[in-house]
Amino acid sequence: MTDILTIPRPDDWHLHLRDGAMLQGILPETSRHFARAIIMPNLVPPVVTAADAAAYRDRILAARPKGSGFEPLMTLYLTEDTDPDDVRAAHASGLVTAAKLYPAGATTNSASGVRNFDKVLPVLEAMADIGMPMCVHGEVTDADIDIFDREAVFIDRVLDPLRRRVPDLRVVMEHITTRDGVDYAASAPGKLAATITTHHLIINRNHLLVGGVKPHYYCLPVAKREDHRLALVAAATSGNPSYFLGTDSAPHIDPLKENACGCAGVFSATNTMACLAEVFDAEGALDKLEGFASRHGPKFYGLPVNEATLTLTKGDPVTYPDKIITGDGPVTVFDPGFPLHWHVSD
Ligand code: DOR
Ligand code: ZN
């Protein structure tokens, strides 16, 4: 039985760091284990221009714990007014790694997102031209589409037609939650890939709703039924490079989660690697964790695998804080619902 595992230092290919006191409070939770992360641009107001991204990057670098070499990989938030030349210049200078497409209204701070996808075609064509990936929140927002169907409908009605119109565009389907997402993501290796979150590998919609609503398990896309979760676990542990880790760790202070209209977001930065080791171990797939957390993401993004390493050692249950106390207030850490035995060290 393997009880010690050393892997190249992992990266988080989908992360919310927020800003100000929240950024200051939660950045150490990611930089402790991760070398790099794709930083989501859904601030208020969003990170739309290269200048916004440069200023936000500086704030993140300034918030790093002393001695941390954590590297934020910046993204731009696509709007119907995004200037293709600004995107080209931001990418050419190395400032931004990707751009994020939010359908308007799909999730937290997505009001400035895209309503008419035709309007972003010139930007998407520019991105295809320069090889800059589009990260997409893949859910339709139509009121008549059931929330549990929004991902599958997005693939059929929006993503697949869009990819046919811009065939060279490289796409990362963010935080897939369904078997439909798993199947579609593997359909164009190298062109298309998907991130999978830690929490969607662990919870299904029963965890969210049975025995009382659990606001700390509420996120978007919402957790689906168990057979979809099993498809995600099979994908993550398969060794297929079309799937890699993007935690979507998304902090909201407890009063905004434990609320009559609670915010969407699960905060898992603190215990993600221990959770993943537990999941992969239970599947007999510990040897696949390195690909999922450390190799497939850099491969898709054309970046080197990290030289530093992380060691996971199995032992007595791990302790971790229930909450991270930030200057904005407390943020509850994801509770996987089972003990974690994998201790993480440099
Ligand atoms: O649950 C989520 N929270 N899903 C998202 O897409 C956004 C995120 C956030 O920013 O809080
Ligand atoms: Zn997100």
mmCIF file of C-alpha atoms and ligand atoms in Angstrom:
data_model
loop_
_atom_site.group_PDB
_atom_site.id
_atom_site.type_symbol
_atom_site.label_atom_id
_atom_site.label_comp_id
_atom_site.label_asym_id
_atom_site.label_seq_id
_atom_site.Cartn_x
_atom_site.Cartn_y
_atom_site.Cartn_z
ATOM 1 C CA MET A 1 0.000 0.000 0.000
ATOM 2 C CA THR A 2 1.357 3.394 -1.018
ATOM 3 C CA ASP A 3 1.469 5.770 1.902
ATOM 4 C CA ILE A 4 3.867 8.382 0.605
ATOM 5 C CA LEU A 5 3.627 10.195 -2.699
ATOM 6 C CA THR A 6 5.832 12.953 -4.107
ATOM 7 C CA ILE A 7 4.509 14.885 -7.096
ATOM 8 C CA PRO A 8 5.579 18.018 -8.960
ATOM 9 C CA ARG A 9 4.070 21.009 -7.185
ATOM 10 C CA PRO A 10 0.454 21.283 -8.361
ATOM 11 C CA ASP A 11 -1.267 24.248 -10.008
ATOM 12 C CA ASP A 12 -4.862 25.376 -9.654
ATOM 13 C CA TRP A 13 -6.318 26.063 -13.112
ATOM 14 C CA HIS A 14 -9.397 27.905 -11.783
ATOM 15 C CA LEU A 15 -9.231 30.040 -8.656
ATOM 16 C CA HIS A 16 -11.032 33.037 -7.145
ATOM 17 C CA LEU A 17 -8.725 35.222 -5.069
ATOM 18 C CA ARG A 18 -10.992 38.299 -4.746
ATOM 19 C CA ASP A 19 -9.326 41.531 -3.621
ATOM 20 C CA GLY A 20 -8.412 43.655 -0.585
ATOM 21 C CA ALA A 21 -8.735 42.071 2.864
ATOM 22 C CA MET A 22 -10.225 38.858 1.440
ATOM 23 C CA LEU A 23 -7.277 38.420 -0.961
ATOM 24 C CA GLN A 24 -4.865 39.052 1.903
ATOM 25 C CA GLY A 25 -6.634 36.503 4.115
ATOM 26 C CA ILE A 26 -7.042 33.638 1.662
ATOM 27 C CA LEU A 27 -4.020 33.818 -0.672
ATOM 28 C CA PRO A 28 -1.801 31.870 1.791
ATOM 29 C CA GLU A 29 -4.306 28.989 1.655
ATOM 30 C CA THR A 30 -3.484 28.526 -2.036
ATOM 31 C CA SER A 31 0.183 29.535 -2.100
ATOM 32 C CA ARG A 32 0.993 26.976 0.617
ATOM 33 C CA HIS A 33 0.570 24.062 -1.825
ATOM 34 C CA PHE A 34 0.168 25.493 -5.332
ATOM 35 C CA ALA A 35 2.858 27.017 -7.526
ATOM 36 C CA ARG A 36 0.530 28.811 -9.963
ATOM 37 C CA ALA A 37 -3.150 29.452 -10.473
ATOM 38 C CA ILE A 38 -5.421 30.780 -13.188
ATOM 39 C CA ILE A 39 -7.000 33.778 -11.500
ATOM 40 C CA MET A 40 -10.661 34.414 -12.211
ATOM 41 C CA PRO A 41 -11.480 37.986 -13.277
ATOM 42 C CA ASN A 42 -14.987 38.327 -11.740
ATOM 43 C CA LEU A 43 -14.168 41.158 -9.375
ATOM 44 C CA VAL A 44 -16.545 44.088 -8.924
ATOM 45 C CA PRO A 45 -15.930 45.769 -11.335
ATOM 46 C CA PRO A 46 -14.468 42.918 -13.408
ATOM 47 C CA VAL A 47 -10.937 42.625 -14.797
ATOM 48 C CA VAL A 48 -11.719 43.619 -18.382
ATOM 49 C CA THR A 49 -8.677 45.335 -19.851
ATOM 50 C CA ALA A 50 -4.969 44.600 -19.881
ATOM 51 C CA ALA A 51 -4.512 47.574 -17.559
ATOM 52 C CA ASP A 52 -7.030 46.080 -15.085
ATOM 53 C CA ALA A 53 -5.171 42.759 -15.197
ATOM 54 C CA ALA A 54 -1.783 44.391 -14.641
ATOM 55 C CA ALA A 55 -3.058 46.300 -11.598
ATOM 56 C CA TYR A 56 -4.767 43.206 -10.154
ATOM 57 C CA ARG A 57 -1.642 41.118 -10.699
ATOM 58 C CA ASP A 58 0.374 43.685 -8.742
ATOM 59 C CA ARG A 59 -2.111 43.533 -5.863
ATOM 60 C CA ILE A 60 -1.884 39.725 -5.795
ATOM 61 C CA LEU A 61 1.920 39.769 -5.839
ATOM 62 C CA ALA A 62 1.908 42.303 -2.994
ATOM 63 C CA ALA A 63 -0.417 40.065 -0.928
ATOM 64 C CA ARG A 64 1.818 36.986 -1.196
ATOM 65 C CA PRO A 65 3.196 35.679 2.079
ATOM 66 C CA LYS A 66 6.864 36.530 2.575
ATOM 67 C CA GLY A 67 9.118 34.252 0.537
ATOM 68 C CA SER A 68 6.286 32.853 -1.594
ATOM 69 C CA GLY A 69 7.044 32.337 -5.281
ATOM 70 C CA PHE A 70 3.353 31.816 -6.121
ATOM 71 C CA GLU A 71 2.638 32.913 -9.691
ATOM 72 C CA PRO A 72 -0.790 34.272 -10.603
ATOM 73 C CA LEU A 73 -1.762 33.518 -14.214
ATOM 74 C CA MET A 74 -4.082 36.340 -15.149
ATOM 75 C CA THR A 75 -7.287 36.227 -17.180
ATOM 76 C CA LEU A 76 -9.441 38.845 -18.844
ATOM 77 C CA TYR A 77 -13.212 38.959 -18.417
ATOM 78 C CA LEU A 78 -14.788 38.986 -21.880
ATOM 79 C CA THR A 79 -17.545 41.505 -22.483
ATOM 80 C CA GLU A 80 -19.410 42.421 -25.649
ATOM 81 C CA ASP A 81 -17.127 45.478 -25.840
ATOM 82 C CA THR A 82 -13.777 43.736 -25.351
ATOM 83 C CA ASP A 83 -11.217 45.116 -27.792
ATOM 84 C CA PRO A 84 -9.430 42.307 -29.715
ATOM 85 C CA ASP A 85 -6.271 44.430 -29.989
ATOM 86 C CA ASP A 86 -6.107 44.895 -26.216
ATOM 87 C CA VAL A 87 -6.401 41.117 -25.800
ATOM 88 C CA ARG A 88 -3.688 40.479 -28.401
ATOM 89 C CA ALA A 89 -1.330 42.950 -26.701
ATOM 90 C CA ALA A 90 -2.017 41.572 -23.202
ATOM 91 C CA HIS A 91 -1.267 38.059 -24.402
ATOM 92 C CA ALA A 92 1.826 39.029 -26.410
ATOM 93 C CA SER A 93 3.364 40.752 -23.384
ATOM 94 C CA GLY A 94 2.827 37.651 -21.254
ATOM 95 C CA LEU A 95 0.533 39.531 -18.894
ATOM 96 C CA VAL A 96 -2.518 37.330 -19.435
ATOM 97 C CA THR A 97 -2.802 33.597 -19.996
ATOM 98 C CA ALA A 98 -6.462 33.216 -20.959
ATOM 99 C CA ALA A 99 -9.789 35.015 -21.232
ATOM 100 C CA LYS A 100 -12.952 34.007 -19.444
ATOM 101 C CA LEU A 101 -16.362 33.847 -21.046
ATOM 102 C CA TYR A 102 -19.263 34.213 -18.624
ATOM 103 C CA PRO A 103 -22.765 34.078 -20.066
ATOM 104 C CA ALA A 104 -24.410 37.150 -18.501
ATOM 105 C CA GLY A 105 -26.162 36.243 -15.259
ATOM 106 C CA ALA A 106 -24.735 32.715 -15.050
ATOM 107 C CA THR A 107 -22.996 33.178 -11.722
ATOM 108 C CA THR A 108 -21.425 35.521 -9.141
ATOM 109 C CA ASN A 109 -20.553 38.905 -10.656
ATOM 110 C CA SER A 110 -21.384 37.872 -14.205
ATOM 111 C CA ALA A 111 -23.707 40.784 -14.994
ATOM 112 C CA SER A 112 -21.138 42.234 -17.422
ATOM 113 C CA GLY A 113 -20.848 38.900 -19.225
ATOM 114 C CA VAL A 114 -21.943 38.049 -22.741
ATOM 115 C CA ARG A 115 -25.594 38.061 -23.871
ATOM 116 C CA ASN A 116 -25.073 37.904 -27.619
ATOM 117 C CA PHE A 117 -22.262 35.502 -28.461
ATOM 118 C CA ASP A 118 -21.980 36.914 -32.005
ATOM 119 C CA LYS A 119 -20.585 40.080 -30.482
ATOM 120 C CA VAL A 120 -17.499 38.311 -29.129
ATOM 121 C CA LEU A 121 -16.686 36.442 -32.341
ATOM 122 C CA PRO A 122 -13.979 38.960 -33.391
ATOM 123 C CA VAL A 123 -12.225 38.537 -30.014
ATOM 124 C CA LEU A 124 -12.545 34.760 -30.155
ATOM 125 C CA GLU A 125 -11.083 34.780 -33.667
ATOM 126 C CA ALA A 126 -8.153 36.880 -32.424
ATOM 127 C CA MET A 127 -7.649 34.426 -29.546
ATOM 128 C CA ALA A 128 -7.726 31.472 -31.941
ATOM 129 C CA ASP A 129 -5.151 33.266 -34.062
ATOM 130 C CA ILE A 130 -2.698 33.793 -31.197
ATOM 131 C CA GLY A 131 -3.394 30.468 -29.454
ATOM 132 C CA MET A 132 -4.862 32.037 -26.314
ATOM 133 C CA PRO A 133 -7.319 29.698 -24.573
ATOM 134 C CA MET A 134 -10.873 30.663 -23.703
ATOM 135 C CA CYS A 135 -12.036 29.507 -20.292
ATOM 136 C CA VAL A 136 -15.801 29.187 -20.238
ATOM 137 C CA HIS A 137 -18.487 29.012 -17.578
ATOM 138 C CA GLY A 138 -20.629 26.540 -19.473
ATOM 139 C CA GLU A 139 -24.205 27.116 -18.389
ATOM 140 C CA VAL A 140 -27.121 28.683 -20.228
ATOM 141 C CA THR A 141 -29.109 31.226 -18.264
ATOM 142 C CA ASP A 142 -32.528 30.866 -19.922
ATOM 143 C CA ALA A 143 -35.258 31.013 -17.275
ATOM 144 C CA ASP A 144 -37.043 28.038 -18.833
ATOM 145 C CA ILE A 145 -34.027 25.732 -18.577
ATOM 146 C CA ASP A 146 -33.879 23.763 -15.359
ATOM 147 C CA ILE A 147 -30.765 24.606 -13.324
ATOM 148 C CA PHE A 148 -29.695 20.941 -13.351
ATOM 149 C CA ASP A 149 -29.786 20.882 -17.183
ATOM 150 C CA ARG A 150 -27.965 24.125 -17.866
ATOM 151 C CA GLU A 151 -24.555 22.602 -18.528
ATOM 152 C CA ALA A 152 -25.771 19.984 -21.005
ATOM 153 C CA VAL A 153 -27.912 22.537 -22.837
ATOM 154 C CA PHE A 154 -24.974 24.972 -23.018
ATOM 155 C CA ILE A 155 -22.837 22.363 -24.760
ATOM 156 C CA ASP A 156 -25.507 21.697 -27.398
ATOM 157 C CA ARG A 157 -26.820 25.189 -27.980
ATOM 158 C CA VAL A 158 -23.804 27.435 -27.377
ATOM 159 C CA LEU A 159 -20.428 25.742 -27.037
ATOM 160 C CA ASP A 160 -20.522 23.271 -29.880
ATOM 161 C CA PRO A 161 -21.909 25.810 -32.418
ATOM 162 C CA LEU A 162 -19.342 28.379 -31.229
ATOM 163 C CA ARG A 163 -16.470 25.937 -31.656
ATOM 164 C CA ARG A 164 -17.669 25.138 -35.181
ATOM 165 C CA ARG A 165 -17.597 28.845 -36.037
ATOM 166 C CA VAL A 166 -14.119 29.357 -34.536
ATOM 167 C CA PRO A 167 -12.564 25.915 -35.049
ATOM 168 C CA ASP A 168 -9.050 26.890 -33.975
ATOM 169 C CA LEU A 169 -10.159 28.316 -30.633
ATOM 170 C CA ARG A 170 -8.725 26.360 -27.713
ATOM 171 C CA VAL A 171 -11.298 25.981 -24.948
ATOM 172 C CA VAL A 172 -11.246 24.993 -21.285
ATOM 173 C CA MET A 173 -14.658 23.949 -20.032
ATOM 174 C CA GLU A 174 -14.462 25.163 -16.453
ATOM 175 C CA HIS A 175 -15.760 23.140 -13.488
ATOM 176 C CA ILE A 176 -17.668 20.449 -15.400
ATOM 177 C CA THR A 177 -20.362 18.736 -13.335
ATOM 178 C CA THR A 178 -22.006 16.234 -15.685
ATOM 179 C CA ARG A 179 -21.334 13.115 -17.726
ATOM 180 C CA ASP A 180 -22.244 15.257 -20.754
ATOM 181 C CA GLY A 181 -19.371 17.610 -19.865
ATOM 182 C CA VAL A 182 -16.998 14.698 -19.302
ATOM 183 C CA ASP A 183 -17.824 13.197 -22.711
ATOM 184 C CA TYR A 184 -17.691 16.448 -24.675
ATOM 185 C CA ALA A 185 -14.403 17.594 -23.065
ATOM 186 C CA ALA A 186 -12.621 14.472 -24.322
ATOM 187 C CA SER A 187 -13.889 14.877 -27.884
ATOM 188 C CA ALA A 188 -11.067 17.120 -29.165
ATOM 189 C CA PRO A 189 -7.758 16.404 -27.392
ATOM 190 C CA GLY A 190 -5.407 19.379 -27.290
ATOM 191 C CA LYS A 191 -8.162 21.722 -28.530
ATOM 192 C CA LEU A 192 -10.611 21.185 -25.717
ATOM 193 C CA ALA A 193 -10.144 20.291 -22.067
ATOM 194 C CA ALA A 194 -12.015 20.593 -18.790
ATOM 195 C CA THR A 195 -11.255 21.484 -15.232
ATOM 196 C CA ILE A 196 -12.860 19.527 -12.417
ATOM 197 C CA THR A 197 -13.225 20.894 -8.893
ATOM 198 C CA THR A 198 -12.392 19.091 -5.689
ATOM 199 C CA HIS A 199 -15.899 19.502 -4.295
ATOM 200 C CA HIS A 200 -17.669 18.158 -7.398
ATOM 201 C CA LEU A 201 -15.612 14.958 -6.999
ATOM 202 C CA ILE A 202 -16.993 14.598 -3.467
ATOM 203 C CA ILE A 203 -20.536 15.964 -3.199
ATOM 204 C CA ASN A 204 -23.708 15.351 -5.157
ATOM 205 C CA ARG A 205 -26.993 17.227 -4.892
ATOM 206 C CA ASN A 206 -28.133 15.110 -1.948
ATOM 207 C CA HIS A 207 -25.271 16.486 0.121
ATOM 208 C CA LEU A 208 -26.583 19.960 -0.680
ATOM 209 C CA LEU A 209 -30.273 19.331 -0.057
ATOM 210 C CA VAL A 210 -31.068 16.234 2.030
ATOM 211 C CA GLY A 211 -31.692 16.864 5.736
ATOM 212 C CA GLY A 212 -31.721 20.637 5.340
ATOM 213 C CA VAL A 213 -30.079 22.977 2.878
ATOM 214 C CA LYS A 214 -26.288 23.195 3.310
ATOM 215 C CA PRO A 215 -25.292 26.621 2.063
ATOM 216 C CA HIS A 216 -21.568 25.840 2.139
ATOM 217 C CA TYR A 217 -22.166 23.160 -0.514
ATOM 218 C CA TYR A 218 -23.968 25.588 -2.807
ATOM 219 C CA CYS A 219 -21.952 26.569 -5.842
ATOM 220 C CA LEU A 220 -22.416 27.066 -9.559
ATOM 221 C CA PRO A 221 -22.669 24.944 -11.541
ATOM 222 C CA VAL A 222 -24.721 23.289 -8.804
ATOM 223 C CA ALA A 223 -23.743 19.746 -7.789
ATOM 224 C CA LYS A 224 -25.658 17.142 -9.825
ATOM 225 C CA ARG A 225 -26.926 13.606 -9.142
ATOM 226 C CA GLU A 226 -24.618 10.782 -8.065
ATOM 227 C CA ASP A 227 -24.101 9.196 -11.485
ATOM 228 C CA HIS A 228 -22.671 12.490 -12.750
ATOM 229 C CA ARG A 229 -20.309 12.688 -9.760
ATOM 230 C CA LEU A 230 -19.142 9.139 -10.530
ATOM 231 C CA ALA A 231 -18.451 10.174 -14.137
ATOM 232 C CA LEU A 232 -16.331 13.075 -12.841
ATOM 233 C CA VAL A 233 -14.364 10.773 -10.525
ATOM 234 C CA ALA A 234 -13.789 8.326 -13.387
ATOM 235 C CA ALA A 235 -12.579 11.177 -15.615
ATOM 236 C CA ALA A 236 -10.263 12.761 -13.026
ATOM 237 C CA THR A 237 -8.695 9.433 -12.081
ATOM 238 C CA SER A 238 -8.448 8.125 -15.668
ATOM 239 C CA GLY A 239 -5.086 9.649 -16.532
ATOM 240 C CA ASN A 240 -6.676 11.321 -19.599
ATOM 241 C CA PRO A 241 -4.899 14.685 -20.122
ATOM 242 C CA SER A 242 -8.194 16.302 -21.184
ATOM 243 C CA TYR A 243 -9.027 16.704 -17.481
ATOM 244 C CA PHE A 244 -7.148 18.694 -14.858
ATOM 245 C CA LEU A 245 -7.640 20.339 -11.500
ATOM 246 C CA GLY A 246 -9.371 23.694 -11.186
ATOM 247 C CA THR A 247 -10.643 24.027 -7.637
ATOM 248 C CA ASP A 248 -13.002 26.969 -8.282
ATOM 249 C CA SER A 249 -12.224 27.742 -4.642
ATOM 250 C CA ALA A 250 -14.497 30.770 -4.229
ATOM 251 C CA PRO A 251 -14.619 32.444 -0.820
ATOM 252 C CA HIS A 252 -17.649 34.294 0.491
ATOM 253 C CA ILE A 253 -17.895 35.368 4.127
ATOM 254 C CA ASP A 254 -20.224 33.213 6.235
ATOM 255 C CA PRO A 255 -22.985 35.852 6.589
ATOM 256 C CA LEU A 256 -23.318 35.896 2.794
ATOM 257 C CA LYS A 257 -23.457 32.086 2.560
ATOM 258 C CA GLU A 258 -25.727 31.478 5.573
ATOM 259 C CA ASN A 259 -28.334 33.801 4.169
ATOM 260 C CA ALA A 260 -31.885 33.715 2.776
ATOM 261 C CA CYS A 261 -30.247 34.333 -0.624
ATOM 262 C CA GLY A 262 -26.889 32.656 -0.155
ATOM 263 C CA CYS A 263 -23.966 33.256 -2.505
ATOM 264 C CA ALA A 264 -22.625 30.465 -4.728
ATOM 265 C CA GLY A 265 -19.113 29.272 -3.990
ATOM 266 C CA VAL A 266 -17.218 26.557 -2.125
ATOM 267 C CA PHE A 267 -13.928 27.465 -0.455
ATOM 268 C CA SER A 268 -11.589 24.473 -0.730
ATOM 269 C CA ALA A 269 -8.103 25.961 -1.083
ATOM 270 C CA THR A 270 -7.084 24.930 2.444
ATOM 271 C CA ASN A 271 -7.661 21.167 2.187
ATOM 272 C CA THR A 272 -7.894 20.488 -1.546
ATOM 273 C CA MET A 273 -4.746 18.385 -1.889
ATOM 274 C CA ALA A 274 -5.650 16.234 1.136
ATOM 275 C CA CYS A 275 -9.198 15.787 -0.249
ATOM 276 C CA LEU A 276 -7.908 14.820 -3.689
ATOM 277 C CA ALA A 277 -5.437 12.311 -2.283
ATOM 278 C CA GLU A 278 -8.292 10.722 -0.324
ATOM 279 C CA VAL A 279 -10.486 10.503 -3.453
ATOM 280 C CA PHE A 280 -7.733 9.120 -5.694
ATOM 281 C CA ASP A 281 -6.627 6.667 -2.969
ATOM 282 C CA ALA A 282 -10.186 5.362 -2.578
ATOM 283 C CA GLU A 283 -10.253 4.727 -6.346
ATOM 284 C CA GLY A 284 -6.912 2.917 -6.269
ATOM 285 C CA ALA A 285 -5.637 5.667 -8.563
ATOM 286 C CA LEU A 286 -3.022 7.529 -6.523
ATOM 287 C CA ASP A 287 -0.640 7.182 -9.453
ATOM 288 C CA LYS A 288 -3.027 9.369 -11.517
ATOM 289 C CA LEU A 289 -3.068 12.300 -9.071
ATOM 290 C CA GLU A 290 0.179 13.688 -10.461
ATOM 291 C CA GLY A 291 -1.270 13.959 -13.960
ATOM 292 C CA PHE A 292 -4.499 15.546 -12.793
ATOM 293 C CA ALA A 293 -2.991 18.080 -10.373
ATOM 294 C CA SER A 294 0.485 18.744 -11.789
ATOM 295 C CA ARG A 295 0.934 17.711 -15.439
ATOM 296 C CA HIS A 296 -2.182 17.911 -17.617
ATOM 297 C CA GLY A 297 -2.834 21.613 -16.958
ATOM 298 C CA PRO A 298 0.678 22.815 -17.904
ATOM 299 C CA LYS A 299 0.541 20.564 -20.968
ATOM 300 C CA PHE A 300 -2.688 22.160 -22.212
ATOM 301 C CA TYR A 301 -1.523 25.698 -21.450
ATOM 302 C CA GLY A 302 1.943 25.100 -22.955
ATOM 303 C CA LEU A 303 3.756 25.815 -19.691
ATOM 304 C CA PRO A 304 6.523 23.843 -17.956
ATOM 305 C CA VAL A 305 5.689 21.408 -15.184
ATOM 306 C CA ASN A 306 6.833 22.843 -11.843
ATOM 307 C CA GLU A 307 10.273 21.746 -10.701
ATOM 308 C CA ALA A 308 9.466 21.994 -6.983
ATOM 309 C CA THR A 309 7.600 19.080 -5.426
ATOM 310 C CA LEU A 310 4.922 18.369 -2.856
ATOM 311 C CA THR A 311 4.840 15.269 -0.674
ATOM 312 C CA LEU A 312 1.674 13.579 0.581
ATOM 313 C CA THR A 313 2.003 11.161 3.484
ATOM 314 C CA LYS A 314 -0.811 8.947 4.756
ATOM 315 C CA GLY A 315 -1.281 8.816 8.499
ATOM 316 C CA ASP A 316 -3.606 9.841 11.323
ATOM 317 C CA PRO A 317 -6.488 12.135 10.372
ATOM 318 C CA VAL A 318 -5.355 15.592 9.279
ATOM 319 C CA THR A 319 -6.551 18.615 11.194
ATOM 320 C CA TYR A 320 -7.404 21.809 9.359
ATOM 321 C CA PRO A 321 -9.310 24.925 10.392
ATOM 322 C CA ASP A 322 -13.116 25.012 10.024
ATOM 323 C CA LYS A 323 -12.863 28.624 8.970
ATOM 324 C CA ILE A 324 -10.273 31.061 7.702
ATOM 325 C CA ILE A 325 -10.620 34.372 9.470
ATOM 326 C CA THR A 326 -10.085 37.225 7.018
ATOM 327 C CA GLY A 327 -10.255 40.973 7.484
ATOM 328 C CA ASP A 328 -13.663 40.826 5.779
ATOM 329 C CA GLY A 329 -14.985 38.074 8.062
ATOM 330 C CA PRO A 330 -14.901 34.269 8.432
ATOM 331 C CA VAL A 331 -14.831 31.942 5.417
ATOM 332 C CA THR A 332 -15.891 28.326 5.984
ATOM 333 C CA VAL A 333 -13.520 25.678 4.629
ATOM 334 C CA PHE A 334 -15.009 22.847 2.526
ATOM 335 C CA ASP A 335 -16.068 19.880 4.677
ATOM 336 C CA PRO A 336 -15.638 16.702 2.604
ATOM 337 C CA GLY A 337 -17.758 14.795 5.133
ATOM 338 C CA PHE A 338 -15.090 12.172 5.837
ATOM 339 C CA PRO A 339 -11.731 12.209 7.615
ATOM 340 C CA LEU A 340 -8.653 13.112 5.586
ATOM 341 C CA HIS A 341 -5.495 11.076 6.137
ATOM 342 C CA TRP A 342 -3.062 12.654 3.707
ATOM 343 C CA HIS A 343 -0.622 15.146 5.208
ATOM 344 C CA VAL A 344 0.862 17.604 2.748
ATOM 345 C CA SER A 345 4.435 18.894 3.038
ATOM 346 C CA ASP A 346 7.029 20.559 0.817
HETATM 347 O O1 DOR B 1 -19.895 28.817 -7.200
HETATM 348 C C1 DOR B 1 -19.343 29.665 -7.867
HETATM 349 N N1 DOR B 1 -18.757 30.742 -7.295
HETATM 350 N N2 DOR B 1 -19.336 29.548 -9.189
HETATM 351 C C2 DOR B 1 -18.871 30.509 -9.987
HETATM 352 O O2 DOR B 1 -18.924 30.355 -11.176
HETATM 353 C C3 DOR B 1 -18.394 31.796 -9.415
HETATM 354 C C4 DOR B 1 -17.942 31.622 -8.052
HETATM 355 C C5 DOR B 1 -17.731 32.930 -7.305
HETATM 356 O O3 DOR B 1 -17.129 33.852 -7.869
HETATM 357 O O4 DOR B 1 -18.157 33.029 -6.163
HETATM 358 ZN ZN ZN B 2 -15.214 30.018 -10.681
#
